[in-house]
Coordinates of C-alpha atoms in Angstrom, one line a residue:
M1 CA 19.0 2.9 20.5
I2 CA 15.2 2.1 19.7
R3 CA 13.1 -0.7 20.9
T4 CA 12.4 -3.1 17.9
V5 CA 10.1 -6.2 17.2
A6 CA 9.8 -8.9 14.7
G7 CA 8.8 -7.4 11.1
S8 CA 5.3 -9.8 9.5
C9 CA 4.7 -10.4 6.1
P10 CA 1.4 -8.8 5.0
N11 CA 0.7 -11.3 3.0
C12 CA 2.1 -14.3 4.5
G13 CA 1.9 -13.5 8.0
P14 CA 4.9 -13.5 11.0
D15 CA 6.4 -16.7 10.0
F16 CA 7.4 -16.0 6.8
E17 CA 10.6 -17.2 5.0
R18 CA 12.8 -14.7 4.8
R19 CA 15.8 -13.7 2.5
P20 CA 18.2 -10.8 3.3
V21 CA 18.2 -7.8 1.0
A22 CA 19.6 -4.6 2.5
R23 CA 21.1 -3.0 5.7
G24 CA 21.3 0.6 6.2
R25 CA 20.5 3.2 9.3
D26 CA 18.6 6.4 9.2
Y27 CA 20.5 8.7 6.9
E28 CA 18.1 11.7 6.4
Y29 CA 17.3 12.5 10.1
R30 CA 19.7 10.5 12.1
T31 CA 16.6 9.8 14.9
T32 CA 18.2 6.3 15.8
A33 CA 21.9 7.4 15.7
R34 CA 24.2 4.7 14.1
Q35 CA 21.5 1.8 14.7
E36 CA 21.1 -0.4 11.5
F37 CA 18.1 -2.2 10.4
E38 CA 17.4 -4.8 7.5
F39 CA 15.1 -5.2 4.6
V40 CA 14.6 -8.8 4.3
A41 CA 12.5 -10.6 1.2
C42 CA 9.6 -12.8 2.0
V43 CA 10.5 -16.2 -0.2
T44 CA 7.1 -16.6 -1.0
C45 CA 5.4 -13.4 -2.3
G46 CA 8.5 -11.2 -2.4
T47 CA 7.3 -8.3 -0.4
L48 CA 10.3 -6.7 1.4
V49 CA 10.0 -6.6 5.1
L50 CA 11.7 -4.4 7.8
D51 CA 13.0 -7.1 10.3
P52 CA 13.1 -6.2 13.0
R53 CA 11.2 -3.1 13.0
P54 CA 10.7 0.0 15.3
A55 CA 8.5 -1.0 18.1
D56 CA 5.1 0.7 17.9
E57 CA 6.2 3.5 20.6
E58 CA 9.0 4.3 19.0
I59 CA 7.2 5.3 15.7
A60 CA 6.1 8.8 16.4
G61 CA 10.0 9.9 17.3
L62 CA 10.9 8.9 13.9
Y63 CA 9.2 11.9 12.5
P64 CA 10.8 15.1 13.7
P65 CA 9.8 18.4 13.2
H66 CA 12.2 19.2 10.2
Y67 CA 10.8 15.9 8.7
E68 CA 10.7 17.0 5.0
P69 CA 6.5 16.5 4.1
Y70 CA 6.2 18.5 6.7
L71 CA 8.1 21.3 5.3
F72 CA 7.1 20.9 1.4
S73 CA 6.3 24.7 1.1
N74 CA 9.6 25.7 2.2
L75 CA 11.4 23.9 -0.7
P76 CA 13.1 26.3 -3.1
R77 CA 10.7 28.0 -5.8
L78 CA 11.7 25.8 -8.8
V79 CA 12.2 22.6 -6.7
R80 CA 8.7 23.2 -5.5
L81 CA 7.4 24.0 -9.0
G82 CA 8.6 21.0 -10.5
R83 CA 7.3 18.6 -7.7
D84 CA 4.1 20.5 -7.8
R85 CA 3.7 19.7 -11.4
I86 CA 3.8 16.1 -10.6
Q87 CA 1.3 16.1 -8.1
I88 CA -1.1 17.9 -9.9
R89 CA -1.2 14.8 -12.4
K90 CA -2.0 12.9 -9.2
V91 CA -5.1 15.3 -8.4
R92 CA -6.4 15.2 -12.0
A93 CA -6.2 11.3 -11.8
I94 CA -8.0 11.3 -8.8
A95 CA -10.7 14.0 -9.9
R96 CA -11.7 11.6 -12.9
W97 CA -13.2 9.4 -10.1
L98 CA -14.9 11.6 -7.8
P99 CA -18.9 12.2 -7.9
S100 CA -20.3 15.7 -7.0
K101 CA -19.9 16.9 -3.6
A102 CA -17.0 14.2 -2.6
T103 CA -15.4 13.6 0.4
V104 CA -11.9 12.7 -0.3
V105 CA -9.7 12.4 3.1
D106 CA -6.0 12.2 2.4
V107 CA -4.3 9.8 4.8
G108 CA -0.9 10.6 6.2
C109 CA -1.7 14.5 4.7
G110 CA 1.7 15.7 6.6
A111 CA 1.6 19.5 6.4
G112 CA -1.0 19.4 3.6
A113 CA 0.5 19.7 0.4
L114 CA -1.5 17.3 -1.8
L115 CA -4.6 18.6 0.2
R116 CA -4.0 22.3 -1.4
L117 CA -3.6 21.1 -4.8
L118 CA -6.6 19.3 -4.6
K119 CA -8.2 22.8 -3.6
D120 CA -6.5 24.6 -6.3
Y121 CA -6.9 21.7 -9.1
G122 CA -9.5 19.3 -8.0
P123 CA -13.4 19.6 -7.9
A124 CA -14.7 23.0 -6.2
D125 CA -17.1 21.0 -4.5
A126 CA -15.1 18.3 -2.6
R127 CA -15.1 18.5 1.0
L128 CA -11.4 17.7 1.9
V129 CA -10.1 16.2 5.0
G130 CA -6.5 15.4 6.4
W131 CA -5.7 12.7 8.6
D132 CA -2.6 12.4 10.3
F133 CA -0.7 11.8 13.6
P134 CA -1.0 14.9 16.0
G135 CA 1.4 17.3 15.7
P136 CA 2.0 21.1 15.0
H137 CA 2.3 20.4 11.3
L138 CA -1.5 20.0 11.2
E139 CA -2.0 23.4 12.8
H140 CA -1.6 25.4 9.4
L141 CA -4.2 23.3 7.8
T142 CA -6.8 24.1 10.1
E143 CA -6.0 27.8 9.8
Q144 CA -6.4 27.3 6.0
G145 CA -10.0 26.0 6.3
F146 CA -9.4 22.4 6.0
E147 CA -11.0 19.6 8.1
V148 CA -8.5 17.8 10.3
L149 CA -8.5 14.5 11.7
A150 CA -5.6 14.7 14.2
A151 CA -5.3 11.2 15.6
P152 CA -3.5 7.8 15.3
I153 CA -4.3 6.2 11.8
T154 CA -5.7 2.9 13.3
S155 CA -8.7 1.4 13.9
A156 CA -9.0 3.1 17.2
S157 CA -9.7 6.2 15.3
E158 CA -12.8 6.1 12.9
P159 CA -12.5 7.9 9.8
P160 CA -15.6 10.0 8.3
E161 CA -17.6 8.1 5.4
A162 CA -15.5 9.1 2.0
D163 CA -15.7 8.7 -1.7
A164 CA -12.1 8.4 -1.9
F165 CA -9.0 7.8 0.5
V166 CA -5.7 8.6 -0.7
L167 CA -2.5 6.8 0.3
N168 CA 0.0 9.3 -1.4
Q169 CA 3.4 7.3 -0.5
V170 CA 1.8 6.0 3.2
I171 CA 1.1 2.5 3.2
E172 CA 4.6 1.6 3.2
H173 CA 4.8 2.9 6.7
F174 CA 2.3 0.6 8.1
A175 CA 3.4 -2.6 9.7
E176 CA 0.1 -4.2 9.2
P177 CA -1.3 -2.4 5.8
D178 CA -3.8 -5.0 5.6
Q179 CA -5.6 -4.0 9.1
L180 CA -5.3 -0.1 7.6
L181 CA -6.9 -0.9 4.4
D182 CA -9.7 -3.0 6.2
V183 CA -10.5 0.5 8.4
L184 CA -10.6 2.4 5.3
H185 CA -12.5 0.0 3.5
R186 CA -15.7 -0.2 6.0
A187 CA -15.6 3.9 5.9
L188 CA -15.9 4.0 2.3
R189 CA -19.2 4.9 0.5
P190 CA -20.3 2.8 -2.4
G191 CA -18.6 2.9 -5.3
G192 CA -15.6 5.1 -3.5
V193 CA -12.1 4.3 -4.2
I194 CA -8.8 4.3 -2.6
F195 CA -5.7 5.8 -4.3
I196 CA -2.5 3.7 -3.5
E197 CA 0.9 5.2 -4.6
T198 CA 3.9 3.5 -2.9
P199 CA 8.0 2.9 -4.0
E200 CA 8.2 0.4 -6.7
S201 CA 10.3 -2.4 -5.1
A202 CA 10.9 -3.8 -8.3
G203 CA 12.0 -0.5 -10.1
L204 CA 15.1 0.3 -11.7
D205 CA 16.0 2.9 -9.1
A206 CA 15.3 0.2 -6.5
H207 CA 17.8 -2.4 -8.7
W208 CA 20.7 0.1 -8.6
F209 CA 20.7 0.7 -4.9
R210 CA 19.5 -2.3 -3.7
A211 CA 21.9 -3.0 -1.2
G212 CA 21.0 0.0 1.1
H213 CA 20.9 3.2 -0.4
W214 CA 17.8 3.1 -2.2
G215 CA 15.5 6.2 -1.3
G216 CA 12.3 3.5 -0.9
Y217 CA 13.9 2.1 2.0
H218 CA 13.7 5.5 4.2
F219 CA 15.4 3.5 7.1
P220 CA 13.6 3.0 9.5
R221 CA 10.3 4.5 8.7
H222 CA 9.1 2.3 5.8
L223 CA 8.4 -0.8 7.0
V224 CA 7.0 -2.9 4.1
L225 CA 7.2 -2.3 0.5
F226 CA 6.0 -4.0 -2.6
D227 CA 5.8 -4.5 -6.4
K228 CA 2.8 -4.5 -8.8
H229 CA 2.3 -8.1 -7.7
N230 CA 2.2 -8.6 -4.3
L231 CA 0.4 -5.2 -3.7

């Protein structure tokens, strides 16, 4: 069992009115054995909140060395090619917004799959920086010549000034995403952009598997989930 604390709606605060939505456990990595967690919906704005959620000091233990985003390069070749094809579309969308010699920070970069695609398919003059919690998954990035900020993604860590911050399936891992965005906004250069991709809580797949087996729940690593309106 891990220690938990009360969840909070990032739009409406800790005293939000709750409606139960789904229950489940860590089906993927079993980091919390059979401990169950619950997503509730904020009645006012519809944001889904893991309540209670893992306490801050428990978070690091939820991401074992075999966590899949650390191992995308080990996927079977056809699976990796298919995944890269989708990710390259994101890279090209990002590239359209970048000035020359842009600094791009991939927040929650994992083992750097998106950074490598930005290097191969993005602007040749871009400065690419990966920012993630310290761990062995970052070692190869340093060896490959990427700049790495190995530090907690909090207000205590000052990111470099950037023309773009990329949160690729990341914002949902933060209990207080508004505070994260404040940190990034302060480091954003004039005219800069923040790219966010996150699971769509009103999507068709979420509807089909709403009761507990939707992949977007990712128990207990995803702490808040949005639709287009409440995001």
